[in-house]
PDB file of C-alpha atoms in Angstrom:
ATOM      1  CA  UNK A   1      -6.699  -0.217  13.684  1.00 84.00           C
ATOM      2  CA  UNK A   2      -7.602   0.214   9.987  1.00 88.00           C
ATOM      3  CA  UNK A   3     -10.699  -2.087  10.431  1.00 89.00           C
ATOM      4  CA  UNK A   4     -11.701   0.268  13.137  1.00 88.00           C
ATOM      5  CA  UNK A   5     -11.009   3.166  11.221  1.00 90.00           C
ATOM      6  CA  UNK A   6     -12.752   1.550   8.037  1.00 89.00           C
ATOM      7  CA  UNK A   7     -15.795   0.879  10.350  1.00 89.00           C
ATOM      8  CA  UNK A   8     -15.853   4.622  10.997  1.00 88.00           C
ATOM      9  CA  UNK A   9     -14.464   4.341  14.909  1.00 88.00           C
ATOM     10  CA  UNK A  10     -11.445   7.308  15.614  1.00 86.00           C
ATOM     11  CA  UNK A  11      -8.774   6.169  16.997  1.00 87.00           C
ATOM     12  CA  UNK A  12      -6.796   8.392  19.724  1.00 83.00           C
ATOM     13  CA  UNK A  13      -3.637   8.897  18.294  1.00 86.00           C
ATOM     14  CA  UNK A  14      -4.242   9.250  14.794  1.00 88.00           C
ATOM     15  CA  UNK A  15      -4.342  12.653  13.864  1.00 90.00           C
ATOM     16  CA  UNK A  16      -8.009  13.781  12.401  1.00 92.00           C
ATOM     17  CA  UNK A  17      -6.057  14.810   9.023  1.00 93.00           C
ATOM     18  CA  UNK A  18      -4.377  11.960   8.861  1.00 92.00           C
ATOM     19  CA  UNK A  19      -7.964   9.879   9.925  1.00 94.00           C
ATOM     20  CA  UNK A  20      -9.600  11.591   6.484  1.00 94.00           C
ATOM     21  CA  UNK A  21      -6.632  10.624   4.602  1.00 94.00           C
ATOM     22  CA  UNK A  22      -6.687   7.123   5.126  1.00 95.00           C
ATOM     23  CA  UNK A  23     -10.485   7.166   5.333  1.00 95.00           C
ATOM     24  CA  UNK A  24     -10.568   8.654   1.716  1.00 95.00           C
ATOM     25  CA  UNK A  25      -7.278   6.160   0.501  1.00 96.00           C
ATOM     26  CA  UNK A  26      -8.991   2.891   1.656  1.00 96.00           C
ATOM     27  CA  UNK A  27     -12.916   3.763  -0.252  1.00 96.00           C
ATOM     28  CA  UNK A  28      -9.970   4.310  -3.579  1.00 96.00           C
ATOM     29  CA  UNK A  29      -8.389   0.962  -2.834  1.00 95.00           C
ATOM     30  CA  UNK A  30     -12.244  -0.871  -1.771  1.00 95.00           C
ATOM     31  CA  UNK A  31     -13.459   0.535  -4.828  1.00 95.00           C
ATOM     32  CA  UNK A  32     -11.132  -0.520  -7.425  1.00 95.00           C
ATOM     33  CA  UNK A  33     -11.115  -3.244  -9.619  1.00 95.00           C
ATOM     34  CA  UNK A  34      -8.059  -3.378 -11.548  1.00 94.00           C
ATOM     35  CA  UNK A  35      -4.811  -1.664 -10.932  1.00 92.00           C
ATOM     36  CA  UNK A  36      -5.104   0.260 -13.286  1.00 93.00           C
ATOM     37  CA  UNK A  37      -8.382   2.520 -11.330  1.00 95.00           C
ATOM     38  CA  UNK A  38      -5.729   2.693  -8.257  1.00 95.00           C
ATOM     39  CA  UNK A  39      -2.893   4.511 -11.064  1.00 94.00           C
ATOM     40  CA  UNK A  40      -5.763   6.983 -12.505  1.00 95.00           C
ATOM     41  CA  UNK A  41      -6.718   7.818  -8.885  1.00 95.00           C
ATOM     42  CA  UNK A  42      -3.990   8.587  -6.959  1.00 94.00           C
ATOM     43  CA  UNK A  43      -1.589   8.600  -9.458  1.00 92.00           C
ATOM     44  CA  UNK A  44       2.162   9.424  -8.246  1.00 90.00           C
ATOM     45  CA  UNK A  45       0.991   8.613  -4.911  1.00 91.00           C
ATOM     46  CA  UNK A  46       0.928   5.369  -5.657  1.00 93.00           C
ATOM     47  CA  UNK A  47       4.202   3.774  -5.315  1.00 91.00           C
ATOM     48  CA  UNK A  48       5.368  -0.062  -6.730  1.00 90.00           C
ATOM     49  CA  UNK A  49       7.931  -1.291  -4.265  1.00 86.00           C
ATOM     50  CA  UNK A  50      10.089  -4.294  -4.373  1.00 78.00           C
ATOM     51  CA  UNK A  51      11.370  -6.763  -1.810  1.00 68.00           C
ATOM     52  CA  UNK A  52      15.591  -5.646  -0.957  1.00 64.00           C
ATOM     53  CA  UNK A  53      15.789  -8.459   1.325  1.00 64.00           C
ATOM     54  CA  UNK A  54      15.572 -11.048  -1.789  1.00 56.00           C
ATOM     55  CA  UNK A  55      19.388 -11.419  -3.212  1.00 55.00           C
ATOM     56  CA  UNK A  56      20.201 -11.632  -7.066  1.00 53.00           C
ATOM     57  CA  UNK A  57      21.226 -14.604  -7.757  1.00 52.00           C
ATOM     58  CA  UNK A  58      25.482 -15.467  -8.511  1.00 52.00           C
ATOM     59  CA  UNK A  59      24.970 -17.785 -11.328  1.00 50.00           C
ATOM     60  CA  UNK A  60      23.351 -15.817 -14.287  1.00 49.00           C
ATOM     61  CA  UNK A  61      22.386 -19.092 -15.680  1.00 48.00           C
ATOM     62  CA  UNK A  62      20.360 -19.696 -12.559  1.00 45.00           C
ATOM     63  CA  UNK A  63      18.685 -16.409 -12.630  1.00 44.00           C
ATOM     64  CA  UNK A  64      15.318 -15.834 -11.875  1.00 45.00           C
ATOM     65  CA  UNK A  65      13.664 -12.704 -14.285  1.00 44.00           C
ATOM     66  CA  UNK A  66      13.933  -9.564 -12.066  1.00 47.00           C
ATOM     67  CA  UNK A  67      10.826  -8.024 -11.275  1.00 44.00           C
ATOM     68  CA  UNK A  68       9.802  -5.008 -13.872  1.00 44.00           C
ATOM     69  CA  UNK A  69       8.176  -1.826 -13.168  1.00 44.00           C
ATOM     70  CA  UNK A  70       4.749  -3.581 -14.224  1.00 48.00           C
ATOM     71  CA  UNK A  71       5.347  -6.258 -11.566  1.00 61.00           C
ATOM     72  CA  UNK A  72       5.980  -5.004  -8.574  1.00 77.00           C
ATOM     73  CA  UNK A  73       6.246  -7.293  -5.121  1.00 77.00           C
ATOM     74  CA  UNK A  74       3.718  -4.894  -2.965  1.00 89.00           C
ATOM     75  CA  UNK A  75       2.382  -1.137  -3.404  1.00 93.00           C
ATOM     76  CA  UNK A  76       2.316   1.982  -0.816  1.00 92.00           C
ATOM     77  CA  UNK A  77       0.225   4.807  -1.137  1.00 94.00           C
ATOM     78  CA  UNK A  78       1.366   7.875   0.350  1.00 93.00           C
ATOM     79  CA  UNK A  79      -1.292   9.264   2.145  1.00 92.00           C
ATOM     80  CA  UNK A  80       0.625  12.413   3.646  1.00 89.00           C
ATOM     81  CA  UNK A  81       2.081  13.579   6.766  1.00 89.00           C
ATOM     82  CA  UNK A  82       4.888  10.293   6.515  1.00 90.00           C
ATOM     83  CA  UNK A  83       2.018   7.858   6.713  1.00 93.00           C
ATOM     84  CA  UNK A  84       1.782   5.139   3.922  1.00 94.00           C
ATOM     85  CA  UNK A  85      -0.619   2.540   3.549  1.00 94.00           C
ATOM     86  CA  UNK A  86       1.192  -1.084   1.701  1.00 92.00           C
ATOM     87  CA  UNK A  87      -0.876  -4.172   0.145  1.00 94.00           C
ATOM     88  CA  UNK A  88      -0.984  -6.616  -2.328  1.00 92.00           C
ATOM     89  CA  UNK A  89      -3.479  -6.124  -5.529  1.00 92.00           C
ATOM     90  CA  UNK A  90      -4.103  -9.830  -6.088  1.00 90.00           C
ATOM     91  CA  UNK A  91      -7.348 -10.705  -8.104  1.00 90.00           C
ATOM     92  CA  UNK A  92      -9.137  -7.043  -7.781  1.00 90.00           C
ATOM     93  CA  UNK A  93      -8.367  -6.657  -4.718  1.00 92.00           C
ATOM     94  CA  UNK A  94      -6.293  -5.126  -1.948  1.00 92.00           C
ATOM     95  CA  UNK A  95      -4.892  -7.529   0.578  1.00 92.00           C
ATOM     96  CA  UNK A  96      -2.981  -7.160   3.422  1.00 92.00           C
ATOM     97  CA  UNK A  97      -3.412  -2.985   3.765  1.00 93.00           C
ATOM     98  CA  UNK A  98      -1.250  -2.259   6.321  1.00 93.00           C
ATOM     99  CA  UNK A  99      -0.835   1.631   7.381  1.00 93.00           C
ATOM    100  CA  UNK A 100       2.656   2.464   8.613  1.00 91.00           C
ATOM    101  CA  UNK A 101       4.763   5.768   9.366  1.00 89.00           C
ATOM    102  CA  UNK A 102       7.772   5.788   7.816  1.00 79.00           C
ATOM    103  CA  UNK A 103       9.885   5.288   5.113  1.00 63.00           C
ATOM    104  CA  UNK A 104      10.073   1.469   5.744  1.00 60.00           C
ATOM    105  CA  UNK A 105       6.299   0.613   5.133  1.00 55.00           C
ATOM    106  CA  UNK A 106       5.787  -2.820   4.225  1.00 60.00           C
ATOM    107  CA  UNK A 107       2.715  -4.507   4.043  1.00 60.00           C
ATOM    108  CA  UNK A 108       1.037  -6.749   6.479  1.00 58.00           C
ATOM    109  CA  UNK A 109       1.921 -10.343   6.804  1.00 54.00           C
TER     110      UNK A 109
END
């Protein structure tokens, strides 16, 4: 769907708000070239999220450095009406945009 809707096609059951929204979310996220553009664009839109499924480990001695506020696992941007779209910003770009509804957007596999 969000090739489509890159490619300027309308799909039927998005609303047309929510069609401009992503429009305008995914020329942000094709444009930029460091994370850093995406923060100073859509600023608290932008959301780091982490993966809740991965367990800490028992052993302390075994443990693997948790992930910090600079390193997050994926991103969502909240594009409005309870629609997110989640990727990965790996070597300037956005990969595996996903658009979801929901609280539980994760990104595409």
């Amino acid at each position: 769907m969000l090739r489509a809707i890159w490619r300027g096609r309308e799909p039927q059951n998005l609303h047309p708000r929510v069609l401009f929204a992503v429009r305008q979310h995914l020329s942000i996220l094709h444009a930029a070239v460091e994370l850093e553009d995406l923060h100073q664009a859509l600023g608290q839109q932008l959301e780091g999220c982490y993966d809740p499924s991965v367990p800490f480990p028992e052993d302390p001695t075994d443990a693997v450095p948790a992930a910090s506020p600079t390193s997050p696992d994926w991103w969502r941007i909240h594009v409005g009406y309870g629609w997110y779209l989640s990727f990965y910003f790996e070597a300037g770009e956005a990969r595996r945009v996903g658009l979801h509804c929901g609280e539980q957007a994760r990104p595409a596999t």
